[in-house]
Tab-separated table of C-alpha atoms and ligand atoms in Angstrom:
chain	number	residue	atom	x	y	z
A	1	MET	CA	0.000	0.000	0.000
A	2	ASP	CA	1.095	3.574	-0.681
A	3	ILE	CA	2.379	5.460	2.301
A	4	SER	CA	3.319	9.076	2.892
A	5	ALA	CA	5.557	10.243	5.712
A	6	ILE	CA	4.902	13.404	7.695
A	7	ILE	CA	7.826	14.540	9.816
A	8	LEU	CA	7.172	17.179	12.454
A	9	ALA	CA	10.230	19.385	12.779
A	10	ALA	CA	8.692	22.659	13.877
A	11	GLY	CA	9.686	22.469	17.529
A	12	GLN	CA	11.530	25.530	18.816
A	13	GLY	CA	14.143	23.554	20.706
A	14	THR	CA	14.739	26.464	23.078
A	15	ARG	CA	16.216	24.087	25.651
A	16	MET	CA	19.208	23.532	23.342
A	17	ASN	CA	20.237	27.179	23.946
A	18	SER	CA	21.402	27.380	20.342
A	19	GLU	CA	21.176	29.568	17.252
A	20	GLN	CA	20.514	26.398	15.304
A	21	PRO	CA	17.111	24.694	15.031
A	22	LYS	CA	17.029	21.628	17.256
A	23	VAL	CA	16.574	19.119	14.437
A	24	LEU	CA	19.784	20.292	12.751
A	25	HIS	CA	21.990	19.338	15.691
A	26	GLU	CA	24.021	16.312	14.696
A	27	LEU	CA	24.018	12.730	15.864
A	28	GLY	CA	26.428	10.221	14.352
A	29	GLY	CA	27.544	12.808	11.803
A	30	ALA	CA	24.074	13.689	10.459
A	31	PRO	CA	21.391	16.165	11.547
A	32	LEU	CA	18.700	14.649	13.788
A	33	LEU	CA	16.265	15.401	10.966
A	34	VAL	CA	18.188	13.088	8.608
A	35	HIS	CA	17.808	10.216	11.066
A	36	ALA	CA	14.027	10.738	11.023
A	37	LEU	CA	14.097	10.973	7.214
A	38	ARG	CA	16.005	7.679	7.101
A	39	SER	CA	13.416	6.014	9.355
A	40	ALA	CA	10.722	7.270	6.984
A	41	ALA	CA	12.670	6.152	3.905
A	42	SER	CA	12.659	2.555	5.163
A	43	LEU	CA	8.923	2.494	4.287
A	44	GLU	CA	9.688	3.696	0.730
A	45	PRO	CA	7.088	6.449	1.039
A	46	ALA	CA	5.467	7.855	-2.102
A	47	ARG	CA	5.940	11.292	-0.557
A	48	THR	CA	7.721	12.711	2.469
A	49	VAL	CA	6.567	16.007	3.937
A	50	VAL	CA	8.639	17.874	6.504
A	51	VAL	CA	6.727	20.383	8.624
A	52	ALA	CA	9.241	23.117	9.468
A	53	GLY	CA	8.816	26.103	11.751
A	54	VAL	CA	11.349	28.288	13.546
A	55	GLY	CA	14.589	28.367	11.513
A	56	GLY	CA	12.560	26.841	8.696
A	57	ASP	CA	14.883	27.884	5.850
A	58	ALA	CA	17.777	25.911	7.274
A	59	VAL	CA	15.528	22.950	8.077
A	60	GLU	CA	14.140	22.950	4.536
A	61	ALA	CA	17.624	23.187	3.053
A	62	ALA	CA	18.827	20.249	5.155
A	63	ALA	CA	15.824	18.145	4.170
A	64	ARG	CA	16.372	18.847	0.473
A	65	ALA	CA	20.108	18.319	0.709
A	66	TRP	CA	19.361	14.822	1.933
A	67	ASP	CA	16.632	14.155	-0.628
A	68	PRO	CA	15.564	16.730	-3.244
A	69	ASP	CA	12.127	15.060	-3.494
A	70	VAL	CA	11.190	15.867	0.100
A	71	VAL	CA	8.322	18.373	0.244
A	72	THR	CA	8.513	21.022	2.944
A	73	VAL	CA	5.720	23.039	4.499
A	74	ARG	CA	5.651	25.620	7.292
A	75	GLN	CA	3.925	25.779	10.605
A	76	ASP	CA	4.469	29.418	11.539
A	77	GLU	CA	2.796	29.266	14.933
A	78	GLN	CA	3.153	26.223	17.147
A	79	LEU	CA	-0.436	25.474	18.012
A	80	GLY	CA	0.067	21.792	18.770
A	81	THR	CA	0.970	18.489	17.130
A	82	GLY	CA	-2.478	18.131	15.515
A	83	HIS	CA	-2.163	21.601	13.975
A	84	ALA	CA	1.356	20.730	12.792
A	85	VAL	CA	0.152	17.599	10.978
A	86	LEU	CA	-2.658	19.590	9.314
A	87	GLN	CA	-0.026	21.839	7.671
A	88	ALA	CA	0.968	18.818	5.553
A	89	ARG	CA	-2.539	18.479	4.110
A	90	PRO	CA	-2.064	20.732	1.019
A	91	ALA	CA	1.034	18.694	0.124
A	92	LEU	CA	-0.941	15.452	0.319
A	93	THR	CA	-4.213	16.263	-1.481
A	94	ASP	CA	-3.512	13.609	-4.109
A	95	ALA	CA	-2.027	11.067	-1.680
A	96	ALA	CA	-3.637	7.658	-1.356
A	97	GLY	CA	-3.092	4.996	1.274
A	98	ASP	CA	-1.541	5.643	4.653
A	99	ALA	CA	0.343	8.379	6.423
A	100	VAL	CA	2.921	7.824	9.127
A	101	ILE	CA	3.781	10.649	11.507
A	102	LEU	CA	7.382	10.857	12.704
A	103	TYR	CA	9.389	13.510	14.570
A	104	GLY	CA	12.534	15.386	13.592
A	105	ASP	CA	13.890	15.166	17.129
A	106	THR	CA	13.299	11.409	17.485
A	107	PRO	CA	16.138	9.683	15.640
A	108	PHE	CA	16.027	6.040	16.685
A	109	ILE	CA	12.773	4.603	15.265
A	110	ARG	CA	13.731	1.284	13.644
A	111	PRO	CA	12.443	0.041	10.274
A	112	GLU	CA	11.248	-3.194	11.975
A	113	THR	CA	9.028	-1.159	14.282
A	114	LEU	CA	7.408	0.719	11.405
A	115	GLU	CA	6.884	-2.614	9.628
A	116	ALA	CA	5.130	-3.978	12.704
A	117	MET	CA	2.871	-0.914	12.660
A	118	GLN	CA	2.066	-1.534	8.993
A	119	GLU	CA	1.137	-5.119	9.817
A	120	ALA	CA	-1.163	-3.953	12.607
A	121	ARG	CA	-2.804	-1.515	10.170
A	122	ALA	CA	-4.258	-4.527	8.341
A	123	HIS	CA	-6.577	-5.002	11.338
A	124	PHE	CA	-7.015	-1.486	12.828
A	125	ASP	CA	-7.760	1.959	11.408
A	126	ILE	CA	-5.213	3.757	13.598
A	127	VAL	CA	-1.961	2.334	14.929
A	128	VAL	CA	-0.058	4.185	17.640
A	129	LEU	CA	3.467	3.344	18.767
A	130	GLY	CA	3.656	3.004	22.549
A	131	PHE	CA	6.192	2.038	25.188
A	132	ASP	CA	6.091	1.118	28.862
A	133	VAL	CA	7.341	3.508	31.539
A	134	PRO	CA	6.181	2.444	34.975
A	135	ASP	CA	6.652	5.967	36.371
A	136	PRO	CA	3.488	7.963	37.123
A	137	THR	CA	5.455	11.251	36.938
A	138	ALA	CA	6.783	10.689	33.383
A	139	ARG	CA	5.313	13.543	31.323
A	140	TYR	CA	4.043	11.419	28.435
A	141	GLY	CA	0.552	10.991	27.065
A	142	ARG	CA	-1.054	7.789	28.396
A	143	LEU	CA	-2.598	5.108	26.206
A	144	VAL	CA	-5.970	3.962	27.505
A	145	THR	CA	-6.582	0.436	26.222
A	146	ARG	CA	-9.208	-2.275	26.456
A	147	GLY	CA	-7.647	-5.549	25.357
A	148	ASP	CA	-6.035	-4.901	21.951
A	149	SER	CA	-8.164	-1.834	21.432
A	150	LEU	CA	-6.753	1.639	22.007
A	151	GLU	CA	-9.640	3.726	23.358
A	152	ALA	CA	-8.026	7.132	23.870
A	153	ILE	CA	-4.792	9.018	24.466
A	154	VAL	CA	-4.805	11.306	27.491
A	155	GLU	CA	-2.082	13.937	27.723
A	156	PHE	CA	-0.134	14.030	30.990
A	157	LYS	CA	-1.310	17.569	31.714
A	158	ASP	CA	-4.932	16.510	31.359
A	159	ALA	CA	-4.644	13.153	33.138
A	160	ASP	CA	-5.899	12.316	36.633
A	161	ASP	CA	-3.793	10.192	39.008
A	162	ASP	CA	-5.361	6.913	37.890
A	163	THR	CA	-4.573	7.685	34.231
A	164	ARG	CA	-1.032	8.812	35.089
A	165	ALA	CA	-0.562	5.426	36.762
A	166	ILE	CA	-1.013	3.706	33.361
A	167	PRO	CA	2.490	2.582	32.381
A	168	LEU	CA	1.752	2.505	28.634
A	169	CYS	CA	2.869	5.812	27.089
A	170	ASN	CA	2.475	7.504	23.713
A	171	SER	CA	5.576	7.836	21.508
A	172	GLY	CA	3.711	10.164	19.138
A	173	VAL	CA	4.310	7.935	16.094
A	174	VAL	CA	0.973	7.289	14.402
A	175	MET	CA	-0.107	5.430	11.280
A	176	ALA	CA	-3.530	5.816	9.637
A	177	ASN	CA	-5.184	6.241	6.266
A	178	VAL	CA	-4.222	9.705	5.100
A	179	ALA	CA	-7.772	10.898	4.264
A	180	ILE	CA	-9.167	9.574	7.554
A	181	LEU	CA	-6.291	11.208	9.449
A	182	PHE	CA	-7.103	14.685	8.122
A	183	THR	CA	-10.862	14.220	8.594
A	184	LEU	CA	-10.272	13.286	12.229
A	185	LEU	CA	-7.903	16.235	12.700
A	186	ASP	CA	-10.658	18.592	11.466
A	187	ALA	CA	-12.660	17.556	14.521
A	188	VAL	CA	-9.847	18.256	17.022
A	189	THR	CA	-10.272	21.340	19.238
A	190	ASN	CA	-7.859	23.064	21.599
A	191	ASP	CA	-10.134	22.635	24.595
A	192	ASN	CA	-7.507	21.219	26.978
A	193	ALA	CA	-4.931	22.125	29.644
A	194	ALA	CA	-2.335	23.288	27.096
A	195	GLU	CA	-4.860	24.986	24.750
A	196	GLU	CA	-3.206	23.088	21.908
A	197	TYR	CA	-4.584	21.084	19.005
A	198	TYR	CA	-3.501	17.621	20.106
A	199	LEU	CA	-2.798	14.999	17.448
A	200	THR	CA	-3.512	12.489	20.184
A	201	ASP	CA	-7.199	13.483	20.285
A	202	ILE	CA	-7.805	11.693	16.958
A	203	VAL	CA	-7.930	8.346	18.772
A	204	GLY	CA	-10.895	9.189	21.028
A	205	ILE	CA	-12.679	10.850	18.087
A	206	ALA	CA	-12.072	7.813	15.877
A	207	ARG	CA	-13.430	5.434	18.533
A	208	SER	CA	-16.592	7.538	18.960
A	209	LYS	CA	-17.147	7.211	15.195
A	210	GLY	CA	-16.768	3.431	15.332
A	211	LEU	CA	-13.256	3.344	13.867
A	212	THR	CA	-10.690	1.052	15.490
A	213	ALA	CA	-7.270	1.735	16.992
A	214	THR	CA	-4.459	-0.288	18.543
A	215	VAL	CA	-0.963	-0.016	20.009
A	216	VAL	CA	2.328	-1.460	18.792
A	217	ARG	CA	4.959	-1.515	21.534
A	218	CYS	CA	8.664	-0.688	21.374
A	219	ASP	CA	11.437	0.106	23.868
A	220	GLU	CA	11.535	3.571	25.404
A	221	ALA	CA	15.089	3.962	24.009
A	222	GLU	CA	13.734	3.783	20.481
A	223	THR	CA	11.296	6.650	20.979
A	224	LEU	CA	13.824	8.835	22.759
A	225	GLY	CA	13.188	12.470	21.848
A	226	ILE	CA	15.977	15.025	22.199
A	227	ASN	CA	15.348	18.350	23.911
A	228	THR	CA	18.652	19.382	25.518
A	229	ARG	CA	22.352	19.161	24.735
A	230	ALA	CA	22.752	16.674	27.575
A	231	GLU	CA	20.069	14.472	25.990
A	232	LEU	CA	21.812	14.841	22.639
A	233	ALA	CA	25.127	13.737	24.158
A	234	ALA	CA	23.417	10.761	25.814
A	235	ALA	CA	21.783	9.866	22.477
A	236	GLU	CA	25.174	10.090	20.768
A	237	ALA	CA	26.652	7.703	23.332
A	238	ALA	CA	23.766	5.284	22.785
A	239	PHE	CA	24.147	5.566	19.010
A	240	GLN	CA	27.901	4.938	19.202
A	241	SER	CA	27.681	1.906	21.440
A	242	ARG	CA	25.048	0.343	19.178
A	243	ALA	CA	27.034	1.127	16.009
A	244	ARG	CA	30.223	-0.352	17.520
A	245	ALA	CA	28.422	-3.488	18.657
A	246	GLU	CA	26.871	-3.950	15.202
A	247	ALA	CA	30.253	-3.474	13.505
A	248	MET	CA	31.849	-6.086	15.770
A	249	GLU	CA	29.012	-8.486	15.004
A	250	ASP	CA	29.775	-7.893	11.329
A	251	GLY	CA	33.363	-9.040	11.955
A	252	VAL	CA	35.144	-5.707	12.357
A	253	GLY	CA	38.088	-5.702	14.767
A	254	PHE	CA	38.293	-2.909	17.333
A	255	VAL	CA	41.152	-2.735	19.789
A	256	ALA	CA	39.369	-0.199	21.981
A	257	PRO	CA	35.811	0.201	20.649
A	258	ASP	CA	34.867	2.929	23.114
A	259	THR	CA	37.439	5.254	21.547
A	260	VAL	CA	36.227	4.839	17.960
A	261	TYR	CA	33.498	7.171	16.667
A	262	LEU	CA	31.329	6.011	13.795
A	263	ALA	CA	28.936	7.926	11.547
A	264	TYR	CA	25.375	6.937	10.702
A	265	ASP	CA	26.517	5.530	7.345
A	266	THR	CA	29.981	4.118	8.123
A	267	VAL	CA	30.599	0.855	6.247
A	268	LEU	CA	33.351	-1.373	7.646
A	269	GLY	CA	34.137	-4.718	5.995
A	270	ARG	CA	34.696	-8.028	7.712
A	271	ASP	CA	38.160	-8.319	9.229
A	272	ALA	CA	38.822	-4.617	8.822
A	273	VAL	CA	40.777	-3.526	11.904
A	274	VAL	CA	40.281	-0.151	13.520
A	275	GLU	CA	42.858	0.858	16.104
A	276	PRO	CA	42.090	3.201	19.031
A	277	ASN	CA	40.985	6.824	18.683
A	278	VAL	CA	39.830	6.763	15.089
A	279	ILE	CA	37.033	9.107	14.003
A	280	PHE	CA	34.751	8.400	11.062
A	281	GLY	CA	32.843	11.301	9.553
A	282	PRO	CA	30.023	10.635	7.071
A	283	GLY	CA	30.485	8.711	3.837
A	284	VAL	CA	33.284	6.283	4.683
A	285	THR	CA	33.660	2.748	3.333
A	286	VAL	CA	36.518	0.570	4.555
A	287	GLU	CA	36.788	-2.792	2.843
A	288	SER	CA	37.637	-6.162	4.320
A	289	GLY	CA	41.048	-6.587	5.810
A	290	ALA	CA	42.052	-2.923	5.621
A	291	ARG	CA	43.679	-1.480	8.730
A	292	ILE	CA	42.957	1.981	10.096
A	293	ARG	CA	45.667	2.805	12.585
A	294	ALA	CA	45.352	4.915	15.693
A	295	PHE	CA	44.329	8.589	15.734
A	296	SER	CA	43.226	8.759	12.106
A	297	HIS	CA	40.331	10.881	10.871
A	298	LEU	CA	38.318	9.780	7.830
A	299	GLU	CA	35.362	11.277	5.970
A	300	GLY	CA	33.855	10.820	2.509
A	301	CYS	CA	36.465	8.284	1.467
A	302	HIS	CA	36.935	4.697	0.320
A	303	VAL	CA	39.671	2.395	1.619
A	304	SER	CA	40.104	-0.865	-0.324
A	305	ARG	CA	41.192	-4.301	0.814
A	306	GLY	CA	44.640	-4.641	2.275
A	307	ALA	CA	45.245	-0.898	2.542
A	308	THR	CA	46.676	0.633	5.715
A	309	VAL	CA	45.984	4.146	6.913
A	310	GLY	CA	47.727	6.044	9.700
A	311	PRO	CA	48.565	6.388	12.506
A	312	PHE	CA	47.609	10.084	12.496
A	313	ALA	CA	46.344	10.174	8.911
A	314	ARG	CA	43.563	12.304	7.550
A	315	LEU	CA	41.419	11.154	4.636
A	316	ARG	CA	39.107	13.876	3.374
A	317	PRO	CA	36.186	13.708	0.916
A	318	GLY	CA	37.080	12.095	-2.390
A	319	ALA	CA	40.065	10.116	-1.089
A	320	GLU	CA	39.927	6.807	-2.993
A	321	LEU	CA	42.506	4.260	-1.920
A	322	ALA	CA	42.889	1.147	-4.079
A	323	GLU	CA	44.051	-2.216	-2.740
A	324	ASP	CA	47.253	-2.434	-0.717
A	325	VAL	CA	47.819	1.322	-0.621
A	326	HIS	CA	49.867	2.532	2.363
A	327	ILE	CA	49.085	5.902	3.876
A	328	GLY	CA	51.325	6.690	6.810
A	329	ASN	CA	51.613	9.205	9.618
A	330	PHE	CA	50.757	12.880	9.173
A	331	VAL	CA	49.512	12.396	5.644
A	332	GLU	CA	46.424	14.201	4.326
A	333	ILE	CA	44.617	12.998	1.205
A	334	LYS	CA	41.751	14.935	-0.398
A	335	ASN	CA	39.884	14.322	-3.663
A	336	ALA	CA	42.573	11.977	-4.914
A	337	GLN	CA	42.681	8.524	-6.448
A	338	ILE	CA	45.596	6.480	-5.113
A	339	ASP	CA	46.101	3.335	-7.212
A	340	GLU	CA	47.063	-0.153	-6.140
A	341	GLY	CA	50.132	-0.560	-3.994
A	342	ALA	CA	51.103	3.129	-3.975
A	343	LYS	CA	52.797	4.403	-0.805
A	344	ILE	CA	52.553	7.802	0.819
A	345	ASN	CA	54.110	7.098	4.149
A	346	HIS	CA	55.157	10.322	5.845
A	347	LEU	CA	54.177	13.974	6.223
A	348	SER	CA	52.498	14.691	2.889
A	349	TYR	CA	49.537	16.504	1.395
A	350	VAL	CA	48.018	14.993	-1.738
A	351	GLY	CA	44.935	16.842	-2.974
A	352	ASP	CA	43.112	17.034	-6.325
A	353	ALA	CA	45.428	14.364	-7.662
A	354	SER	CA	45.778	10.897	-9.069
A	355	VAL	CA	48.664	8.653	-8.106
A	356	GLY	CA	49.459	5.588	-10.250
A	357	SER	CA	49.998	2.062	-9.025
A	358	LYS	CA	53.239	1.228	-7.189
A	359	THR	CA	54.246	4.883	-7.066
A	360	ASN	CA	56.170	5.968	-3.977
A	361	ILE	CA	55.701	9.474	-2.643
A	362	GLY	CA	58.604	10.600	-0.466
A	363	ALA	CA	58.313	12.284	2.925
A	364	GLY	CA	57.201	15.889	2.946
A	365	THR	CA	55.778	15.919	-0.576
A	366	ILE	CA	53.072	18.508	-1.215
A	367	THR	CA	50.681	18.934	-4.113
A	368	CYS	CA	50.440	22.721	-4.370
A	369	ASN	CA	46.876	22.520	-5.665
A	370	TYR	CA	45.596	25.992	-4.845
A	371	ASP	CA	46.801	29.249	-6.386
A	372	GLY	CA	44.682	31.393	-4.085
A	373	VAL	CA	41.731	31.408	-6.489
A	374	PHE	CA	41.577	28.124	-8.448
A	375	LYS	CA	42.271	24.489	-7.605
A	376	HIS	CA	44.460	22.516	-10.031
A	377	ARG	CA	45.120	18.812	-10.567
A	378	THR	CA	48.293	16.839	-10.184
A	379	THR	CA	48.598	13.652	-12.237
A	380	ILE	CA	51.258	11.172	-11.209
A	381	GLY	CA	51.796	8.025	-13.304
A	382	LYS	CA	52.645	4.453	-12.382
A	383	GLY	CA	55.890	3.365	-10.781
A	384	VAL	CA	56.969	6.955	-10.124
A	385	PHE	CA	59.484	7.805	-7.396
A	386	VAL	CA	58.760	11.221	-5.948
A	387	GLY	CA	61.761	12.329	-3.896
A	388	SER	CA	61.306	13.706	-0.399
A	389	ASN	CA	60.209	17.295	-0.049
A	390	THR	CA	59.033	17.621	-3.637
A	391	MET	CA	56.634	20.501	-4.278
A	392	LEU	CA	54.293	19.632	-7.127
A	393	VAL	CA	52.945	22.931	-8.405
A	394	ALA	CA	49.671	22.010	-10.104
A	395	PRO	CA	48.549	21.683	-12.814
A	396	VAL	CA	51.364	19.249	-13.441
A	397	THR	CA	51.846	15.706	-14.761
A	398	LEU	CA	54.545	13.181	-13.872
A	399	GLY	CA	54.841	10.426	-16.514
A	400	ASN	CA	55.127	6.713	-15.725
A	401	ASP	CA	58.437	5.578	-14.201
A	402	SER	CA	59.648	9.143	-13.759
A	403	MET	CA	61.518	10.465	-10.725
A	404	THR	CA	61.916	13.745	-8.940
A	405	ALA	CA	65.043	14.607	-6.979
A	406	SER	CA	64.341	15.470	-3.372
A	407	GLY	CA	63.709	19.117	-2.739
A	408	THR	CA	62.552	19.693	-6.284
A	409	VAL	CA	59.903	22.293	-7.018
A	410	VAL	CA	58.152	20.769	-10.014
A	411	THR	CA	56.562	23.485	-12.131
A	412	GLY	CA	56.540	21.718	-15.505
A	413	ASP	CA	55.468	18.273	-16.675
A	414	VAL	CA	57.974	15.425	-16.320
A	415	PRO	CA	57.976	13.005	-19.286
A	416	ALA	CA	57.847	9.239	-18.688
A	417	GLY	CA	61.191	7.806	-17.595
A	418	ASP	CA	62.779	11.247	-16.919
A	419	LEU	CA	64.316	12.598	-13.727
A	420	ALA	CA	63.357	16.128	-12.716
A	421	VAL	CA	65.878	18.057	-10.647
A	422	GLY	CA	64.810	21.531	-9.671
A	423	ARG	CA	66.947	22.823	-6.837
A	424	ALA	CA	70.112	24.896	-6.308
A	425	ARG	CA	73.323	22.932	-7.003
A	426	GLN	CA	75.334	22.066	-3.888
A	427	VAL	CA	78.740	23.745	-3.375
A	428	ASN	CA	81.266	22.563	-0.699
A	429	LYS	CA	83.670	25.171	0.797
A	430	PRO	CA	86.726	23.257	2.029
A	431	GLY	CA	87.421	23.697	5.791
A	432	LEU	CA	84.966	26.561	6.134
A	433	ALA	CA	82.772	24.808	8.725
A	434	ARG	CA	85.707	24.237	11.095
A	435	LYS	CA	86.785	27.913	10.727
A	436	MET	CA	83.295	29.156	11.480
A	437	PHE	CA	82.990	26.972	14.599
A	438	GLU	CA	86.318	28.307	15.915
A	439	ARG	CA	85.285	31.921	15.321
A	440	LEU	CA	81.879	31.446	17.012
A	441	ARG	CA	83.296	29.607	20.036
A	442	ALA	CA	85.927	32.325	20.523
A	443	ALA	CA	83.207	34.990	20.442
A	444	LYS	CA	81.222	33.074	23.074
A	445	ALA	CA	84.262	32.731	25.377
A	446	ALA	CA	85.012	36.475	25.109
A	447	LYS	CA	81.430	37.296	25.967
A	448	SER	CA	81.304	35.114	29.112
A	449	LYS	CA	84.663	36.600	30.381
A	450	GLY	CA	83.358	40.126	30.007
A	451	ALA	CA	80.175	39.289	31.980
B	501	LIG	C1	3.747	14.589	22.570
B	501	LIG	C2	2.437	13.815	22.648
B	501	LIG	C3	2.495	12.907	23.864
B	501	LIG	C4	3.680	11.973	23.761
B	501	LIG	C5	4.966	12.779	23.558
B	501	LIG	C6	6.103	11.845	23.250
B	501	LIG	C7	0.732	15.285	21.704
B	501	LIG	C8	-0.353	16.220	21.991
B	501	LIG	N1	1.351	14.767	22.749
B	501	LIG	O1	3.799	15.382	23.727
B	501	LIG	O2	1.304	12.155	23.962
B	501	LIG	O3	3.781	11.165	24.916
B	501	LIG	O4	4.838	13.686	22.451
B	501	LIG	O5	7.304	12.585	23.196
B	501	LIG	O6	0.984	15.000	20.550
B	501	LIG	N2	5.533	19.965	17.278
B	501	LIG	C9	5.353	20.736	16.168
B	501	LIG	N3	4.431	21.744	16.182
B	501	LIG	C10	3.680	21.985	17.275
B	501	LIG	C11	3.856	21.207	18.422
B	501	LIG	C12	4.793	20.198	18.393
B	501	LIG	O7	6.018	20.529	15.159
B	501	LIG	O8	2.855	22.915	17.211
B	501	LIG	C13	6.516	18.892	17.259
B	501	LIG	C14	7.655	19.169	18.231
B	501	LIG	O9	8.735	19.750	17.538
B	501	LIG	C15	8.033	17.811	18.725
B	501	LIG	C16	6.766	16.995	18.592
B	501	LIG	O10	5.926	17.701	17.705
B	501	LIG	O11	9.009	17.233	17.894
B	501	LIG	C17	6.105	16.744	19.915
B	501	LIG	O12	5.726	17.971	20.455
B	501	LIG	P1	5.865	18.290	21.994
B	501	LIG	O13	5.353	19.631	22.254
B	501	LIG	O14	7.223	17.959	22.460
B	501	LIG	O15	4.808	17.252	22.565
B	501	LIG	P2	4.833	16.584	23.975
B	501	LIG	O16	4.214	17.503	24.941
B	501	LIG	O17	6.151	16.049	24.269
B	502	LIG	CA1	8.365	16.146	23.546
């Protein structure tokens, strides 16, 4: 059946004490909103509508950056969750099938949970995701049930003590036929303790009209909403420990898993080894058997089988390492293809470049890729030996099997098989070092006598 996703992201997030809208704060290297969009995407929705509010331009931009097909609408005044969902109506006039309501500040809803809700929809008109919290002071809406039937949702503020004692709480995630959802929302009023249009009221209204409703349960951790920076940090810790555990189950070796930080989309192959204190930004794939050594930082890059990276290496977006490449300490690679078996072992910057197979780049080599205005490419062939401390002033090409003498500033192309030497010729002055030492030591002795 067709499904549309409605993601509420209009919350002010004032408790973050931030210039940034709450849903744009990052978890596992992606905005909270992207995590909600990914949950939604697991249902392959025909349409996804993000309801933005305060800081809406940035929220809309982030949603579209993730998926240009996402439709965004505005809720200018926060009049309640029911009012927020109604803002999506004009974007869904031609939608058939179901709608699922998710939240931009609730990043952990699992695809399996949404699937279970879809299955329950076969038997009930409205499906609400609930969780158990046996704490009568927890400020959640309570789910009033009779057997499998959900009779009503009562907001904490409006609940009496008996209702607050119900352990079954509302996550806010709801699934229902899209036309029925909006019809029910039309009947919602703001006659309640908060004077808000509650989405939750649709359940009682539906029951009074003879429609059916039920609850699908999940863990509280899954429905965790983020309101403060402390909650965000706790969510990050939870995300990291789950991601590490999953990677280890997939056969990834961690020496000290608690010191490795993964992104939401990090892909690590079986028998890849990650040493302590490695940080993965978004967009990293490390293939089987590759080794990422301690204190390396990787983002937007691909490390093939048998390659080693680090310690203290930095791979930036567009770094493509083929099999058996060696990247050593204090080496930075950006937007560069490094072919099979090439070695860049010490203190180098290689950016906007391609490096051929079996090429060796000596210590301290720099691709001078930026002239202050434009970026230029460096092309290095196969089997090249780049001497230490070579400056490659791009655009420049080094042919296959060429060499550069150490200290060379390469400003012109080097043909295949040639050696480029571009440095001042060395001159030795016989005995001059000894003479200079004598003169300097004598000066020092005279100075200390005078003092
Ligand atoms: C809501 C539920 C409550 C549930 C709880 C779970 C309602 C009325 N109550 O309460 O039953 O236990 O979530 O966390 O739905 N939002 C908007 N526009 C608005 C109001 C809210 O976009 O006008 C968004 C917020 O950004 C937030 C979400 O909807 O992401 C929930 O709103 P919030 O005010 O936090 O509702 P709760 O009082 O927590
Ligand atoms: Ca909330």
